[in-house]
Each structure stands twice: as structure tokens, then as C-alpha cells.
Amino acid sequence: MKRLIAVLGTAALLISLSSCAVTTNDETNGGTGKSTSVTTKASETEVPADEAPTFGSAITFDNLEITFGTDVTWTTVENEFSDNAGADVLAVPVTIKNVKDETNSLNMFYYKFFGSKGTELDSVAFYFDDDVYSSGEMRSGASIDTLFHILYDGDGDYYIEFSNFTDKIEVKLPIAK
């Protein structure tokens, strides 16, 4: 009986830890939140059902409707203490709507970015105050306009992979600077 209680307790602890989100204050990272921008218009195209969603598409993930805008802006990491200081960054506009009947947010552990070379990119979200990372909770039916900030590693197809315990969706973002 004691083993069963220990196993159940450990399982409960692992479940609660996996649902925690770590937040980082921009000031504790030495970030300034400043950026410079140049806007480029991404091509808006109709996406066939057998292809990945892209600019102009909407997906539903984890009870959130995520719509990708087409006006990508370019900025840089302006933090002298970062390994990515001066690096080019894509700012991809998104509108996120909570379609759940209760408070919800996009968990930072449920998405990651892959660059033009197919490798996972470092997160630079905490250097930008207007990133999805800083969005917080939304009540049922609420929506926000925000940005995904993605390190630039060259022209090509970038992917945002959304994945939780039950769903996996990839969004393809063709980028040419």
C-alpha cells in the first residue's frame, strides 16, 4: 500500500511539474525590450489540405485559435550580455483567441522553432516585451494580437512546431530576407 501511495505521489508531482510555466522578467535578463524594425510582406496563399499551414492560415491548438499574419518585421536582439546580441530576428504577427470555456494561455513549453537549416533555434522571446511569451492568461472568448520572435539563420523554410501530450501541428513559414 505504501508503494502505491509513493508511485501515485510521484506521478502527481511529475504531472504538476510538466504543466508549470517558467517566466522570466526582461529586466532580470538585462534586456532592454528595444528593437528596430523593417516590415516585409509575406505572400498570402491558399494552403491545400495536405500541406502545412503558413502565413495567413489559422490553426486550433490546445483550445486556442492561432491566426498567422503576413506582415513579418525584422528586428535585432539588443542586449550586450546575450550570446545573440545583434542577431537578426523575425517578428511574426499572430492573433490568439481562447476558444475554451475557461481561462487559457499558450504554454511556452508547447511550441518550438526550427530554422532554415532544419535545426531547433534558441529562444529569444524574453528579449521582447510584445512576444507571445509575455502574453499571459486570457478569459474565455478573449483574443490578443502579439508576435513570435524567431532567430534568423538564413533564407528558407522555418517551422513552428506545436506539440502537447495529445496534438502536434507544424506551421511552415517560408522566409526570404
Short mmCIF file of C-alpha atoms in Angstrom, two decimals:
data_model
loop_
_atom_site.label_atom_id
_atom_site.label_comp_id
_atom_site.label_asym_id
_atom_site.label_seq_id
_atom_site.Cartn_x
_atom_site.Cartn_y
_atom_site.Cartn_z
CA MET A 1 0.00 0.00 0.00
CA LYS A 2 2.87 2.39 0.82
CA ARG A 3 4.44 1.72 -2.59
CA LEU A 4 1.16 2.52 -4.34
CA ILE A 5 0.91 5.83 -2.48
CA ALA A 6 4.55 6.64 -3.32
CA VAL A 7 4.00 5.83 -7.02
CA LEU A 8 0.80 7.90 -7.17
CA GLY A 9 2.51 10.78 -5.38
CA THR A 10 5.43 10.71 -7.81
CA ALA A 11 3.07 10.60 -10.78
CA ALA A 12 1.11 13.58 -9.43
CA LEU A 13 4.35 15.52 -8.93
CA LEU A 14 5.51 14.79 -12.49
CA ILE A 15 2.16 15.87 -13.94
CA SER A 16 2.16 19.13 -11.99
CA LEU A 17 5.79 19.88 -12.96
CA SER A 18 5.09 19.27 -16.64
CA SER A 19 2.30 21.85 -16.62
CA CYS A 20 4.33 24.61 -14.93
CA ALA A 21 5.50 27.56 -17.00
CA VAL A 22 8.69 29.37 -16.22
CA THR A 23 8.53 33.11 -16.63
CA THR A 24 11.47 35.37 -16.93
CA ASN A 25 11.39 39.09 -16.43
CA ASP A 26 13.07 41.04 -19.23
CA GLU A 27 14.95 43.14 -16.68
CA THR A 28 16.47 40.12 -14.95
CA ASN A 29 17.93 39.09 -18.29
CA GLY A 30 19.40 42.53 -18.85
CA GLY A 31 17.08 43.04 -21.81
CA THR A 32 16.05 46.45 -22.97
CA GLY A 33 12.98 45.42 -24.92
CA LYS A 34 14.18 47.84 -27.64
CA SER A 35 14.25 46.82 -31.24
CA THR A 36 14.46 48.22 -34.72
CA SER A 37 12.05 47.05 -37.38
CA VAL A 38 11.73 46.73 -41.12
CA THR A 39 8.46 45.33 -42.45
CA THR A 40 8.22 42.85 -45.29
CA LYS A 41 5.01 41.41 -46.71
CA ALA A 42 4.84 37.63 -46.71
CA SER A 43 2.96 36.08 -49.59
CA GLU A 44 -0.58 35.13 -48.67
CA THR A 45 -1.51 31.86 -50.31
CA GLU A 46 -4.30 29.33 -50.18
CA VAL A 47 -2.99 26.24 -48.38
CA PRO A 48 -4.03 22.83 -49.73
CA ALA A 49 -5.31 20.44 -47.05
CA ASP A 50 -2.26 18.16 -47.40
CA GLU A 51 0.26 20.98 -46.79
CA ALA A 52 1.34 22.66 -43.56
CA PRO A 53 -0.46 25.86 -42.53
CA THR A 54 1.51 29.04 -43.27
CA PHE A 55 1.18 32.84 -43.35
CA GLY A 56 -2.48 33.85 -43.46
CA SER A 57 -3.58 30.48 -42.01
CA ALA A 58 -5.36 29.73 -38.75
CA ILE A 59 -4.87 26.63 -36.62
CA THR A 60 -6.60 25.41 -33.49
CA PHE A 61 -4.23 24.08 -30.85
CA ASP A 62 -4.82 23.45 -27.14
CA ASN A 63 -8.20 25.24 -27.30
CA LEU A 64 -6.60 28.32 -28.85
CA GLU A 65 -7.25 29.61 -32.35
CA ILE A 66 -3.91 30.92 -33.66
CA THR A 67 -4.01 33.04 -36.83
CA PHE A 68 -0.72 33.89 -38.54
CA GLY A 69 -0.40 37.34 -40.07
CA THR A 70 1.50 38.18 -43.22
CA ASP A 71 3.41 41.35 -42.23
CA VAL A 72 6.67 39.94 -40.92
CA THR A 73 9.01 42.51 -39.40
CA TRP A 74 12.75 42.26 -38.82
CA THR A 75 14.41 43.30 -35.63
CA THR A 76 17.58 42.54 -33.67
CA VAL A 77 18.45 41.35 -30.20
CA GLU A 78 19.69 44.44 -28.39
CA ASN A 79 21.26 43.01 -25.28
CA GLU A 80 25.00 43.24 -24.87
CA PHE A 81 25.00 40.33 -22.39
CA SER A 82 23.31 37.87 -24.77
CA ASP A 83 25.14 35.39 -26.97
CA ASN A 84 22.63 36.50 -29.63
CA ALA A 85 23.36 40.25 -29.29
CA GLY A 86 22.90 41.90 -32.68
CA ALA A 87 21.34 38.79 -34.23
CA ASP A 88 18.57 39.23 -36.81
CA VAL A 89 15.14 38.19 -35.59
CA LEU A 90 11.84 37.62 -37.40
CA ALA A 91 8.77 39.06 -35.71
CA VAL A 92 5.80 37.02 -36.95
CA PRO A 93 2.40 38.54 -36.11
CA VAL A 94 -0.26 36.27 -34.65
CA THR A 95 -3.73 36.67 -33.21
CA ILE A 96 -4.53 34.19 -30.48
CA LYS A 97 -8.12 33.59 -29.38
CA ASN A 98 -9.15 31.47 -26.42
CA VAL A 99 -11.92 29.13 -27.60
CA LYS A 100 -12.02 27.24 -24.30
CA ASP A 101 -14.80 27.76 -21.76
CA GLU A 102 -12.27 28.76 -19.11
CA THR A 103 -9.09 30.81 -18.74
CA ASN A 104 -6.30 29.61 -21.02
CA SER A 105 -2.90 30.63 -22.44
CA LEU A 106 -0.30 29.32 -24.86
CA ASN A 107 2.14 27.30 -22.79
CA MET A 108 5.73 28.18 -23.75
CA PHE A 109 6.69 24.51 -23.48
CA TYR A 110 4.19 23.56 -26.20
CA TYR A 111 5.98 25.21 -29.14
CA LYS A 112 9.47 25.41 -30.59
CA PHE A 113 11.10 26.91 -33.67
CA PHE A 114 13.16 25.26 -36.40
CA GLY A 115 15.25 27.39 -38.76
CA SER A 116 16.09 27.15 -42.45
CA LYS A 117 18.72 24.51 -41.74
CA GLY A 118 16.18 22.25 -40.01
CA THR A 119 17.67 22.65 -36.53
CA GLU A 120 15.94 23.92 -33.42
CA LEU A 121 16.59 27.61 -32.77
CA ASP A 122 17.40 29.26 -29.44
CA SER A 123 14.51 31.19 -27.94
CA VAL A 124 14.87 34.97 -27.91
CA ALA A 125 11.32 35.63 -26.71
CA PHE A 126 12.30 37.07 -23.34
CA TYR A 127 14.17 39.95 -25.04
CA PHE A 128 10.91 41.32 -26.46
CA ASP A 129 8.02 42.68 -24.37
CA ASP A 130 5.50 42.09 -27.17
CA ASP A 131 6.25 38.38 -27.62
CA VAL A 132 3.69 35.58 -27.13
CA TYR A 133 5.87 34.51 -24.21
CA SER A 134 4.73 37.60 -22.26
CA SER A 135 1.04 37.39 -23.20
CA GLY A 136 -0.37 35.78 -20.08
CA GLU A 137 -3.78 34.28 -19.49
CA MET A 138 -6.96 35.02 -21.47
CA ARG A 139 -10.54 34.64 -20.36
CA SER A 140 -12.91 32.58 -22.49
CA GLY A 141 -13.51 34.29 -25.85
CA ALA A 142 -10.69 36.82 -25.39
CA SER A 143 -8.07 37.39 -28.05
CA ILE A 144 -4.71 39.13 -28.31
CA ASP A 145 -2.52 40.38 -31.11
CA THR A 146 1.10 39.51 -30.41
CA LEU A 147 4.32 38.28 -32.04
CA PHE A 148 6.51 35.20 -32.26
CA HIS A 149 10.17 36.30 -32.30
CA ILE A 150 12.32 33.79 -34.19
CA LEU A 151 16.10 33.86 -34.68
CA TYR A 152 17.07 34.21 -38.35
CA ASP A 153 19.58 31.64 -39.63
CA GLY A 154 19.25 32.25 -43.38
CA ASP A 155 16.56 32.21 -46.06
CA GLY A 156 14.39 29.13 -46.35
CA ASP A 157 11.50 27.33 -44.69
CA TYR A 158 11.10 27.84 -40.96
CA TYR A 159 8.73 25.77 -38.86
CA ILE A 160 6.88 26.35 -35.64
CA GLU A 161 6.06 23.00 -34.08
CA PHE A 162 3.16 23.00 -31.63
CA SER A 163 3.03 19.85 -29.53
CA ASN A 164 1.42 18.81 -26.28
CA PHE A 165 0.51 15.39 -24.98
CA THR A 166 -2.29 14.85 -27.49
CA ASP A 167 -1.81 17.13 -30.53
CA LYS A 168 1.01 18.06 -32.89
CA ILE A 169 0.79 20.74 -35.60
CA GLU A 170 3.55 22.26 -37.74
CA VAL A 171 3.31 25.69 -39.32
CA LYS A 172 5.61 26.35 -42.30
CA LEU A 173 6.98 29.87 -42.72
CA PRO A 174 8.88 30.46 -45.99
CA ILE A 175 11.32 33.31 -45.26
CA ALA A 176 13.40 35.37 -47.67
CA LYS A 177 15.14 38.45 -46.32
#
